[in-house]
Coordinates of N, CA and C in Angstrom, one line a residue:
M1 N -21.6 18.5 4.3 CA -21.1 17.4 5.3 C -19.7 17.6 5.6
K2 N -19.4 17.5 6.9 CA -18.0 17.5 7.4 C -17.4 16.1 7.2
V3 N -16.1 16.1 7.0 CA -15.4 14.9 6.7 C -14.2 14.7 7.6
A4 N -14.0 13.4 8.0 CA -12.9 13.0 8.9 C -12.1 12.0 8.2
L5 N -10.7 12.0 8.4 CA -9.8 11.0 7.9 C -9.4 10.2 9.2
V6 N -9.6 8.9 9.2 CA -9.2 8.1 10.3 C -8.2 7.1 9.8
T7 N -6.9 7.1 10.2 CA -6.0 6.2 9.7 C -6.0 4.9 10.6
G8 N -5.7 3.8 10.0 CA -5.7 2.5 10.7 C -7.1 2.1 11.2
A9 N -8.1 2.2 10.3 CA -9.5 1.9 10.7 C -10.0 0.6 10.3
S10 N -9.2 -0.4 10.0 CA -9.7 -1.7 9.6 C -10.1 -2.5 10.8
A11 N -9.6 -2.1 12.0 CA -10.0 -2.9 13.2 C -9.7 -2.0 14.4
G12 N -10.0 -2.5 15.6 CA -9.6 -1.9 16.9 C -10.1 -0.5 17.1
I13 N -9.3 0.4 17.7 CA -9.7 1.7 18.1 C -10.0 2.6 16.8
G14 N -9.3 2.4 15.8 CA -9.5 3.2 14.6 C -10.9 2.9 13.9
Q15 N -11.2 1.6 13.9 CA -12.5 1.2 13.3 C -13.6 1.7 14.2
A16 N -13.5 1.5 15.5 CA -14.5 2.0 16.4 C -14.7 3.5 16.3
A17 N -13.6 4.2 16.2 CA -13.6 5.7 16.0 C -14.3 6.1 14.8
A18 N -14.1 5.3 13.7 CA -14.7 5.6 12.4 C -16.2 5.5 12.5
F19 N -16.7 4.4 13.2 CA -18.1 4.2 13.4 C -18.7 5.3 14.3
A20 N -18.0 5.7 15.4 CA -18.5 6.7 16.3 C -18.6 8.1 15.6
I21 N -17.6 8.4 14.8 CA -17.6 9.7 14.1 C -18.7 9.7 13.0
A22 N -18.9 8.5 12.3 CA -20.0 8.5 11.3 C -21.4 8.6 11.9
R23 N -21.5 8.1 13.1 CA -22.8 8.2 13.8 C -23.2 9.6 14.2
A24 N -22.1 10.5 14.2 CA -22.4 11.9 14.5 C -22.7 12.7 13.2
G25 N -22.8 12.0 12.1 CA -23.2 12.6 10.9 C -22.0 13.1 10.1
V26 N -20.8 12.7 10.4 CA -19.6 13.1 9.7 C -19.2 12.0 8.6
G27 N -18.9 12.5 7.4 CA -18.3 11.5 6.4 C -17.0 11.1 6.9
V28 N -16.6 9.8 6.5 CA -15.3 9.3 7.0 C -14.5 8.7 5.8
I29 N -13.3 9.1 5.8 CA -12.3 8.4 4.9 C -11.5 7.5 5.8
T30 N -11.5 6.2 5.6 CA -10.7 5.3 6.4 C -9.5 4.8 5.7
T31 N -8.5 4.4 6.4 CA -7.3 3.8 5.7 C -7.0 2.5 6.3
Y32 N -6.3 1.7 5.5 CA -5.8 0.4 5.8 C -4.5 0.2 5.2
R33 N -3.7 -0.8 5.7 CA -2.4 -1.1 5.1 C -2.5 -2.6 4.6
S34 N -2.5 -3.5 5.5 CA -2.4 -4.9 5.1 C -3.7 -5.7 5.2
H35 N -4.8 -5.0 5.6 CA -6.1 -5.7 5.8 C -7.1 -5.0 4.9
G36 N -6.9 -5.1 3.6 CA -7.7 -4.4 2.7 C -9.2 -4.7 2.8
S37 N -9.5 -6.0 2.9 CA -10.9 -6.4 2.9 C -11.6 -5.9 4.2
E38 N -10.9 -5.8 5.3 CA -11.4 -5.3 6.5 C -11.6 -3.8 6.5
G39 N -10.6 -3.1 5.8 CA -10.7 -1.7 5.6 C -11.9 -1.3 4.8
E40 N -12.1 -2.1 3.7 CA -13.3 -1.9 2.9 C -14.6 -2.2 3.6
A41 N -14.5 -3.2 4.5 CA -15.7 -3.6 5.3 C -16.1 -2.5 6.2
T42 N -15.1 -1.8 6.8 CA -15.4 -0.7 7.7 C -16.2 0.4 7.0
A43 N -15.7 0.8 5.8 CA -16.4 1.8 5.0 C -17.8 1.3 4.5
A44 N -17.9 0.0 4.2 CA -19.2 -0.5 3.7 C -20.2 -0.5 4.8
R45 N -19.8 -0.8 6.0 CA -20.7 -0.8 7.2 C -21.3 0.6 7.4
I46 N -20.4 1.6 7.4 CA -20.8 2.9 7.6 C -21.9 3.3 6.5
T47 N -21.6 3.0 5.3 CA -22.5 3.3 4.2 C -23.9 2.5 4.4
A48 N -23.8 1.3 4.8 CA -25.0 0.5 5.0 C -25.9 1.0 6.1
E49 N -25.2 1.7 7.1 CA -26.0 2.3 8.2 C -26.4 3.7 7.9
G50 N -26.3 4.1 6.7 CA -26.8 5.5 6.3 C -25.8 6.6 6.2
G51 N -24.5 6.3 6.5 CA -23.5 7.3 6.5 C -22.8 7.3 5.1
R52 N -21.7 8.0 5.0 CA -20.9 8.1 3.8 C -19.5 7.8 4.1
A53 N -18.8 6.9 3.4 CA -17.5 6.6 3.7 C -16.8 6.0 2.5
V54 N -15.4 6.1 2.5 CA -14.6 5.4 1.5 C -13.3 5.0 2.2
A55 N -12.7 3.9 1.7 CA -11.5 3.3 2.3 C -10.4 3.5 1.3
L56 N -9.2 4.0 1.8 CA -8.0 4.2 1.0 C -6.8 3.4 1.6
P57 N -6.0 2.9 0.7 CA -4.8 2.2 1.2 C -3.7 3.3 1.7
L58 N -3.0 3.0 2.8 CA -2.0 3.9 3.3 C -0.9 3.1 4.0
D59 N 0.3 3.3 3.6 CA 1.4 2.8 4.3 C 2.2 3.9 5.0
L60 N 2.0 4.1 6.3 CA 2.6 5.2 7.0 C 4.1 5.1 7.0
G61 N 4.6 3.8 6.9 CA 6.0 3.6 6.9 C 6.7 4.1 5.6
D62 N 6.0 4.5 4.6 CA 6.5 5.0 3.3 C 6.2 6.4 3.2
V63 N 7.1 7.3 3.8 CA 6.9 8.7 3.7 C 6.9 9.2 2.3
A64 N 7.7 8.6 1.4 CA 7.8 9.0 0.0 C 6.4 8.9 -0.7
G65 N 5.5 8.0 -0.2 CA 4.3 7.8 -0.8 C 3.1 8.7 -0.3
L66 N 3.5 9.6 0.7 CA 2.4 10.4 1.3 C 1.8 11.5 0.3
D67 N 2.6 12.0 -0.5 CA 2.1 13.0 -1.5 C 1.0 12.4 -2.4
G68 N 1.3 11.2 -2.8 CA 0.3 10.5 -3.6 C -1.0 10.2 -2.8
F69 N -0.8 9.8 -1.6 CA -2.0 9.6 -0.7 C -2.8 10.8 -0.5
V70 N -2.2 12.0 -0.3 CA -2.9 13.2 -0.2 C -3.7 13.5 -1.4
E71 N -3.1 13.2 -2.6 CA -3.9 13.4 -3.8 C -5.1 12.5 -3.8
Q72 N -5.0 11.3 -3.3 CA -6.2 10.4 -3.3 C -7.2 11.0 -2.3
V73 N -6.8 11.5 -1.2 CA -7.7 12.1 -0.3 C -8.5 13.3 -0.9
V74 N -7.8 14.1 -1.6 CA -8.4 15.2 -2.3 C -9.5 14.7 -3.3
G75 N -9.1 13.7 -4.1 CA -10.0 13.1 -5.0 C -11.2 12.5 -4.4
A76 N -11.0 11.8 -3.2 CA -12.1 11.2 -2.5 C -13.0 12.2 -1.9
L77 N -12.5 13.3 -1.4 CA -13.3 14.4 -0.9 C -14.3 14.9 -1.9
S78 N -13.8 15.1 -3.2 CA -14.7 15.6 -4.2 C -15.6 14.5 -4.7
A79 N -15.1 13.3 -5.0 CA -16.0 12.3 -5.6 C -17.0 11.7 -4.6
T80 N -16.7 11.5 -3.4 CA -17.5 10.8 -2.4 C -18.4 11.8 -1.6
F81 N -17.8 12.9 -1.3 CA -18.4 13.8 -0.3 C -18.8 15.2 -0.9
G82 N -18.4 15.5 -2.1 CA -18.7 16.8 -2.7 C -18.0 17.9 -1.9
A83 N -16.8 17.6 -1.4 CA -16.2 18.6 -0.5 C -14.8 18.9 -1.1
T84 N -14.2 20.0 -0.6 CA -12.9 20.4 -1.0 C -11.9 20.4 0.2
R85 N -12.4 20.3 1.4 CA -11.6 20.4 2.6 C -11.9 19.2 3.6
L86 N -10.9 18.8 4.3 CA -11.0 17.8 5.4 C -11.2 18.6 6.7
D87 N -12.2 18.2 7.5 CA -12.4 18.9 8.7 C -11.7 18.3 9.9
Y88 N -11.5 16.9 9.9 CA -11.0 16.3 11.0 C -9.9 15.2 10.6
L89 N -8.9 15.0 11.4 CA -7.9 14.0 11.2 C -7.6 13.3 12.5
V90 N -7.7 11.9 12.4 CA -7.4 11.1 13.5 C -6.2 10.2 13.1
N91 N -5.0 10.5 13.8 CA -3.8 9.8 13.5 C -3.8 8.6 14.4
N92 N -4.3 7.5 14.0 CA -4.5 6.3 14.8 C -3.6 5.1 14.4
A93 N -3.3 5.0 13.1 CA -2.6 3.8 12.6 C -1.3 3.6 13.4
G94 N -0.9 2.4 13.6 CA 0.3 2.1 14.3 C 0.7 0.6 14.3
I95 N 1.8 0.3 15.0 CA 2.2 -1.1 15.2 C 2.6 -1.2 16.6
G96 N 2.6 -2.4 17.1 CA 2.9 -2.6 18.5 C 3.6 -4.0 18.8
G97 N 3.6 -4.4 20.0 CA 4.3 -5.6 20.3 C 5.5 -5.3 21.1
G98 N 5.9 -6.2 22.0 CA 7.1 -6.0 22.9 C 8.4 -6.3 22.2
L99 N 9.4 -5.5 22.5 CA 10.8 -5.7 22.0 C 11.7 -5.5 23.2
A100 N 12.3 -6.5 23.8 CA 13.2 -6.4 24.9 C 14.3 -5.4 24.5
F101 N 14.7 -4.6 25.4 CA 15.8 -3.6 25.1 C 17.0 -4.2 24.5
G102 N 17.5 -5.3 25.1 CA 18.7 -6.0 24.6 C 18.5 -6.6 23.2
E103 N 17.3 -6.7 22.7 CA 17.1 -7.4 21.4 C 16.6 -6.4 20.3
V104 N 16.5 -5.1 20.7 CA 16.1 -4.1 19.7 C 17.2 -3.9 18.6
T105 N 16.9 -4.1 17.4 CA 17.8 -3.8 16.3 C 17.5 -2.4 15.7
E106 N 18.5 -1.9 15.0 CA 18.3 -0.6 14.3 C 17.1 -0.7 13.3
E107 N 17.0 -1.9 12.6 CA 16.0 -2.0 11.7 C 14.6 -2.0 12.3
A108 N 14.5 -2.7 13.5 CA 13.2 -2.7 14.2 C 12.9 -1.3 14.7
F109 N 13.9 -0.6 15.3 CA 13.7 0.8 15.8 C 13.2 1.7 14.7
D110 N 13.9 1.6 13.5 CA 13.5 2.4 12.4 C 12.1 2.2 11.9
R111 N 11.7 0.9 11.9 CA 10.3 0.5 11.5 C 9.3 1.1 12.4
Y112 N 9.5 1.0 13.7 CA 8.6 1.6 14.7 C 8.6 3.1 14.5
E113 N 9.7 3.7 14.3 CA 9.8 5.2 14.3 C 9.1 5.7 13.0
R114 N 9.2 5.0 11.9 CA 8.5 5.5 10.7 C 7.0 5.4 10.8
V115 N 6.5 4.4 11.4 CA 5.1 4.2 11.5 C 4.4 5.0 12.6
L116 N 5.1 5.0 13.8 CA 4.5 5.7 15.0 C 4.7 7.2 15.1
L117 N 5.8 7.6 14.4 CA 6.1 9.1 14.6 C 6.3 9.8 13.3
R118 N 7.3 9.4 12.5 CA 7.6 10.1 11.2 C 6.4 10.1 10.3
G119 N 5.7 8.9 10.1 CA 4.6 8.9 9.2 C 3.5 9.8 9.6
P120 N 2.9 9.7 10.8 CA 1.8 10.7 11.2 C 2.3 12.1 11.2
Y121 N 3.5 12.3 11.5 CA 4.1 13.7 11.6 C 4.0 14.4 10.2
F122 N 4.5 13.7 9.2 CA 4.6 14.3 7.9 C 3.2 14.1 7.1
L123 N 2.5 13.1 7.5 CA 1.1 13.1 6.9 C 0.3 14.3 7.3
T124 N 0.4 14.6 8.6 CA -0.4 15.8 9.1 C 0.1 17.0 8.4
Q125 N 1.5 17.2 8.3 CA 2.0 18.4 7.7 C 1.5 18.5 6.2
K126 N 1.5 17.4 5.5 CA 1.1 17.4 4.1 C -0.4 17.7 3.9
L127 N -1.2 17.3 5.0 CA -2.6 17.5 4.9 C -3.0 18.9 5.3
L128 N -2.1 19.7 5.9 CA -2.5 21.1 6.4 C -3.1 21.9 5.3
P129 N -2.7 21.9 4.1 CA -3.4 22.8 3.1 C -4.8 22.3 2.8
V130 N -5.1 21.0 3.1 CA -6.4 20.5 2.9 C -7.3 20.6 4.1
L131 N -6.7 20.7 5.3 CA -7.5 20.7 6.5 C -8.1 22.1 6.7
A132 N -9.4 22.1 7.0 CA -10.2 23.3 7.1 C -9.9 24.1 8.4
D133 N -9.9 25.4 8.3 CA -9.7 26.2 9.5 C -10.9 25.9 10.4
G134 N -10.6 25.8 11.7 CA -11.7 25.5 12.7 C -11.8 24.0 12.8
G135 N -10.9 23.2 12.2 CA -11.0 21.7 12.3 C -10.4 21.2 13.5
A136 N -10.1 19.9 13.5 CA -9.5 19.3 14.7 C -8.7 18.1 14.4
I137 N -7.7 17.8 15.2 CA -6.8 16.7 15.0 C -6.7 15.9 16.3
V138 N -6.8 14.6 16.3 CA -6.6 13.8 17.4 C -5.5 12.7 17.1
N139 N -4.5 12.7 18.0 CA -3.4 11.7 17.9 C -3.7 10.6 18.9
T140 N -3.4 9.4 18.5 CA -3.5 8.2 19.4 C -2.1 8.0 20.1
G141 N -2.1 8.2 21.4 CA -0.8 7.9 22.1 C -1.0 6.6 22.9
S142 N -0.5 6.6 24.1 CA -0.6 5.4 24.9 C -0.2 5.7 26.4
T143 N -0.8 5.0 27.3 CA -0.5 5.2 28.7 C 1.0 4.6 28.9
S144 N 1.5 3.8 28.0 CA 2.9 3.3 28.2 C 3.9 4.5 28.2
A145 N 3.5 5.6 27.7 CA 4.4 6.8 27.7 C 4.1 7.8 28.8
L146 N 3.2 7.4 29.7 CA 2.9 8.3 30.9 C 3.7 7.8 32.1
P147 N 3.9 8.7 33.1 CA 4.6 8.3 34.3 C 3.9 7.2 35.0
N148 N 4.7 6.4 35.7 CA 4.2 5.3 36.6 C 3.5 4.2 35.8
R149 N 3.9 4.1 34.5 CA 3.3 3.0 33.7 C 4.4 2.4 32.8
V150 N 5.3 1.7 33.5 CA 6.4 1.1 32.8 C 6.2 -0.4 32.7
S151 N 6.3 -0.9 31.5 CA 6.2 -2.4 31.3 C 7.5 -2.8 30.5
A152 N 8.2 -3.8 31.0 CA 9.4 -4.3 30.3 C 9.1 -4.7 28.9
G153 N 10.0 -4.4 28.0 CA 9.8 -4.7 26.6 C 9.2 -3.7 25.7
Y154 N 8.8 -2.5 26.3 CA 8.1 -1.5 25.5 C 8.8 -0.2 25.4
S155 N 10.2 -0.2 25.6 CA 10.9 1.0 25.6 C 10.8 1.8 24.2
V156 N 10.9 1.1 23.1 CA 10.8 1.7 21.8 C 9.4 2.3 21.6
Y157 N 8.4 1.4 21.8 CA 7.0 1.8 21.6 C 6.6 3.0 22.5
A158 N 7.0 3.0 23.8 CA 6.7 4.0 24.7 C 7.4 5.3 24.4
A159 N 8.7 5.2 24.0 CA 9.4 6.4 23.6 C 8.8 7.1 22.4
L160 N 8.3 6.4 21.4 CA 7.7 7.0 20.3 C 6.3 7.5 20.5
K161 N 5.6 6.8 21.4 CA 4.3 7.4 21.8 C 4.5 8.6 22.6
G162 N 5.5 8.6 23.4 CA 5.8 9.8 24.2 C 6.1 11.0 23.3
A163 N 6.8 10.7 22.2 CA 7.0 11.8 21.2 C 5.7 12.3 20.6
V164 N 4.8 11.4 20.4 CA 3.4 11.8 19.9 C 2.8 12.7 20.9
H165 N 2.8 12.3 22.2 CA 2.3 13.2 23.2 C 3.0 14.6 23.2
T166 N 4.3 14.6 23.0 CA 5.0 15.9 23.1 C 4.7 16.8 21.9
V167 N 4.5 16.2 20.7 CA 4.3 17.1 19.5 C 2.8 17.7 19.6
T168 N 1.9 17.0 20.3 CA 0.5 17.4 20.3 C 0.3 18.8 20.7
P169 N 0.8 19.3 21.9 CA 0.6 20.7 22.3 C 1.4 21.7 21.4
Y170 N 2.5 21.2 20.8 CA 3.3 22.1 19.9 C 2.4 22.3 18.6
W171 N 1.8 21.3 18.1 CA 0.9 21.5 16.9 C -0.2 22.4 17.3
A172 N -0.8 22.1 18.5 CA -1.9 22.9 19.0 C -1.5 24.4 19.0
K173 N -0.3 24.7 19.5 CA 0.1 26.1 19.6 C 0.3 26.7 18.2
E174 N 0.9 26.0 17.3 CA 1.2 26.5 16.0 C -0.1 26.6 15.1
L175 N -1.0 25.7 15.3 CA -2.2 25.8 14.5 C -3.4 26.6 15.1
A176 N -3.2 27.1 16.3 CA -4.2 27.9 17.0 C -4.7 29.1 16.1
P177 N -3.8 29.8 15.4 CA -4.3 30.9 14.6 C -5.3 30.5 13.6
R178 N -5.3 29.2 13.2 CA -6.3 28.7 12.2 C -7.5 28.1 12.9
R179 N -7.5 28.2 14.3 CA -8.5 27.6 15.1 C -8.6 26.1 14.9
I180 N -7.5 25.5 14.6 CA -7.5 24.0 14.5 C -7.0 23.5 15.9
R181 N -7.9 22.7 16.5 CA -7.6 22.1 17.8 C -6.8 20.8 17.6
V182 N -5.8 20.6 18.5 CA -5.0 19.3 18.4 C -5.0 18.7 19.8
N183 N -5.4 17.5 20.0 CA -5.4 16.8 21.2 C -4.9 15.3 21.0
A184 N -4.7 14.6 22.0 CA -4.3 13.2 21.9 C -5.1 12.4 23.0
V185 N -5.3 11.2 22.7 CA -5.8 10.2 23.7 C -4.7 9.2 24.0
A186 N -4.7 8.8 25.2 CA -3.7 7.8 25.7 C -4.4 6.6 26.2
P187 N -4.8 5.7 25.3 CA -5.5 4.5 25.8 C -4.6 3.6 26.7
G188 N -5.3 3.0 27.7 CA -4.6 2.0 28.5 C -4.7 0.6 27.8
T189 N -4.6 -0.4 28.6 CA -4.6 -1.8 28.0 C -6.0 -2.0 27.4
T190 N -6.0 -2.2 26.1 CA -7.3 -2.3 25.3 C -7.3 -3.5 24.4
R191 N -8.4 -4.1 24.2 CA -8.6 -5.3 23.4 C -8.5 -4.8 21.9
T192 N -7.3 -4.8 21.4 CA -7.1 -4.5 19.9 C -6.2 -5.6 19.3
R193 N -5.9 -5.4 18.0 CA -5.1 -6.3 17.3 C -3.6 -6.1 17.6
I194 N -3.2 -5.0 18.1 CA -1.8 -4.7 18.4 C -1.3 -5.8 19.4
G195 N 0.0 -6.2 19.2 CA 0.6 -7.2 20.1 C 0.2 -8.6 19.6
D196 N 0.0 -8.7 18.2 CA -0.3 -10.0 17.6 C -1.6 -10.6 18.2
D197 N -2.6 -9.7 18.4 CA -3.9 -10.2 18.9 C -3.7 -11.0 20.2
A198 N -2.9 -10.5 21.1 CA -2.5 -11.2 22.3 C -3.8 -11.7 23.1
F199 N -4.7 -10.8 23.3 CA -5.9 -11.1 24.2 C -6.8 -12.1 23.4
A200 N -6.9 -12.0 22.1 CA -7.7 -13.0 21.4 C -7.0 -14.4 21.4
R201 N -5.7 -14.4 21.4 CA -5.0 -15.7 21.4 C -4.9 -16.3 22.8
M202 N -4.8 -15.4 23.8 CA -4.6 -15.8 25.2 C -5.6 -15.1 26.1
P203 N -6.9 -15.4 26.0 CA -7.9 -14.7 26.8 C -7.7 -15.0 28.3
E204 N -7.0 -16.0 28.6 CA -6.7 -16.3 30.0 C -5.9 -15.2 30.7
L205 N -5.2 -14.4 29.9 CA -4.5 -13.3 30.5 C -5.3 -12.1 31.0
I206 N -6.5 -12.0 30.5 CA -7.4 -10.8 30.8 C -7.7 -10.6 32.2
P207 N -8.1 -11.7 33.0 CA -8.5 -11.4 34.4 C -7.3 -10.9 35.2
A208 N -6.1 -11.4 35.0 CA -5.0 -10.9 35.8 C -4.7 -9.4 35.5
V209 N -4.8 -9.1 34.2 CA -4.5 -7.7 33.8 C -5.6 -6.8 34.3
A210 N -6.8 -7.2 34.3 CA -8.0 -6.4 34.8 C -7.9 -6.1 36.2
E211 N -7.2 -7.0 37.0 CA -7.1 -6.8 38.4 C -6.3 -5.6 38.8
G212 N -5.4 -5.2 37.8 CA -4.5 -4.0 38.1 C -5.2 -2.7 37.6
I213 N -6.4 -2.8 37.1 CA -7.1 -1.6 36.6 C -8.2 -1.2 37.6
A214 N -8.2 0.1 38.0 CA -9.2 0.5 39.0 C -10.6 0.1 38.7
L215 N -11.1 0.3 37.5 CA -12.4 0.0 37.1 C -12.7 -1.5 36.8
G216 N -11.7 -2.3 37.0 CA -11.8 -3.8 37.0 C -12.0 -4.5 35.7
R217 N -11.6 -3.8 34.6 CA -11.7 -4.5 33.3 C -10.7 -3.9 32.3
I218 N -10.3 -4.6 31.2 CA -9.5 -4.0 30.2 C -10.4 -3.1 29.3
G219 N -9.8 -2.2 28.6 CA -10.5 -1.3 27.7 C -11.0 -2.0 26.4
E220 N -12.1 -1.5 25.9 CA -12.6 -1.9 24.6 C -12.4 -0.8 23.6
P221 N -12.3 -1.1 22.3 CA -12.1 0.0 21.4 C -13.1 1.1 21.5
D222 N -14.3 0.8 21.8 CA -15.3 1.9 21.9 C -15.0 2.9 23.0
D223 N -14.3 2.4 24.1 CA -14.0 3.4 25.1 C -13.1 4.5 24.6
A224 N -12.1 4.2 23.9 CA -11.2 5.3 23.3 C -11.9 6.0 22.2
A225 N -12.7 5.3 21.4 CA -13.4 5.9 20.3 C -14.3 7.0 20.7
A226 N -15.0 6.8 21.8 CA -16.0 7.8 22.3 C -15.2 9.1 22.6
I227 N -14.1 9.0 23.2 CA -13.3 10.2 23.6 C -12.8 10.8 22.3
I228 N -12.3 10.1 21.3 CA -11.9 10.6 20.1 C -13.0 11.4 19.4
A229 N -14.2 10.8 19.3 CA -15.3 11.5 18.7 C -15.7 12.8 19.5
F230 N -15.6 12.7 20.8 CA -15.9 13.9 21.6 C -14.9 15.0 21.3
L231 N -13.6 14.7 21.2 CA -12.5 15.7 21.0 C -12.7 16.3 19.6
L232 N -13.3 15.6 18.7 CA -13.5 16.2 17.3 C -14.7 17.1 17.3
S233 N -15.6 16.9 18.2 CA -16.9 17.5 18.2 C -16.9 19.0 18.8
D234 N -18.0 19.7 18.5 CA -18.1 21.0 19.0 C -18.2 21.1 20.6
A235 N -18.5 19.9 21.2 CA -18.6 19.9 22.6 C -17.2 20.1 23.2
A236 N -16.2 19.8 22.4 CA -14.8 20.0 22.9 C -14.1 21.3 22.3
A237 N -15.0 22.2 21.9 CA -14.5 23.4 21.2 C -13.5 24.2 22.0
W238 N -13.4 24.0 23.3 CA -12.5 24.8 24.1 C -11.4 23.9 24.7
V239 N -11.1 22.8 24.0 CA -10.1 21.9 24.5 C -9.0 21.7 23.4
T240 N -7.8 22.1 23.7 CA -6.7 21.9 22.7 C -5.4 21.7 23.5
G241 N -4.5 21.0 22.9 CA -3.2 20.8 23.4 C -3.1 19.8 24.6
Q242 N -4.2 18.9 24.7 CA -4.2 18.0 25.8 C -4.0 16.6 25.4
V243 N -3.5 15.8 26.4 CA -3.3 14.3 26.3 C -4.3 13.7 27.3
I244 N -5.4 13.1 26.8 CA -6.4 12.6 27.7 C -6.2 11.1 27.9
E245 N -6.0 10.7 29.1 CA -5.8 9.3 29.5 C -7.2 8.6 29.4
V246 N -7.2 7.4 28.8 CA -8.5 6.6 28.7 C -8.1 5.2 29.1
S247 N -8.1 4.9 30.4 CA -7.5 3.7 30.9 C -8.3 3.0 32.0
G248 N -9.4 3.5 32.4 CA -10.1 2.9 33.5 C -9.4 3.0 34.8
G249 N -8.4 3.9 34.9 CA -7.6 4.1 36.2 C -6.5 3.1 36.3
E250 N -5.9 2.8 35.1 CA -4.8 1.8 35.1 C -3.6 2.2 35.9
R251 N -3.4 3.5 36.1 CA -2.2 4.0 36.9 C -2.6 4.4 38.3
L252 N -3.8 4.2 38.8 CA -4.2 4.6 40.1 C -3.6 3.6 41.2

């Protein structure tokens, strides 16, 4: 059985990606930080539907703890899946919410940088000895980092997601000798928990936002999850180094 690690899979795009990957017959290691019961529920649902999964705690903001986490991954591969290698990695965990430029503190900037860039960067590096040749990595970026998609209050978030977009083809180039493909998805406005559950708290915002999207609706987690699962699959065997926008035409 092939095995994927999906970070931030207690809700939203990460959870939907874990379900989509499991439906393809892949074992899934999910991670959570502050929503342990939901993280465990994701793995439990996969198991209940006939798949194989396990949930592990992970704080991407604590780079010093990544070595211990990798040890847990190795243990889970053996104990749950009878495997010694990880085939796929989805760097999805993150934080969001608006921060006006004039109100950004060094502490807030550092927190975003640790979770959105430094954490996934060094987690991926530390997992390279465990990642199988011929495997695949998908990073979750954002349309906020793409041209013609500027929203006030998102300069820090967009800058760091832009860095994620930038490292993606560099990793693809360096890992190509091992036949490890690296791509990113850039979701547009999507119904997730990021932004303090803004759409759940204020559903009246949705129609106005949807008017600015060519296909007439905001994204659902399954929209991005389907592309993530595709990029991991053999159907995308000739795709690497790409940032795929998943936005319903938000920038058209």
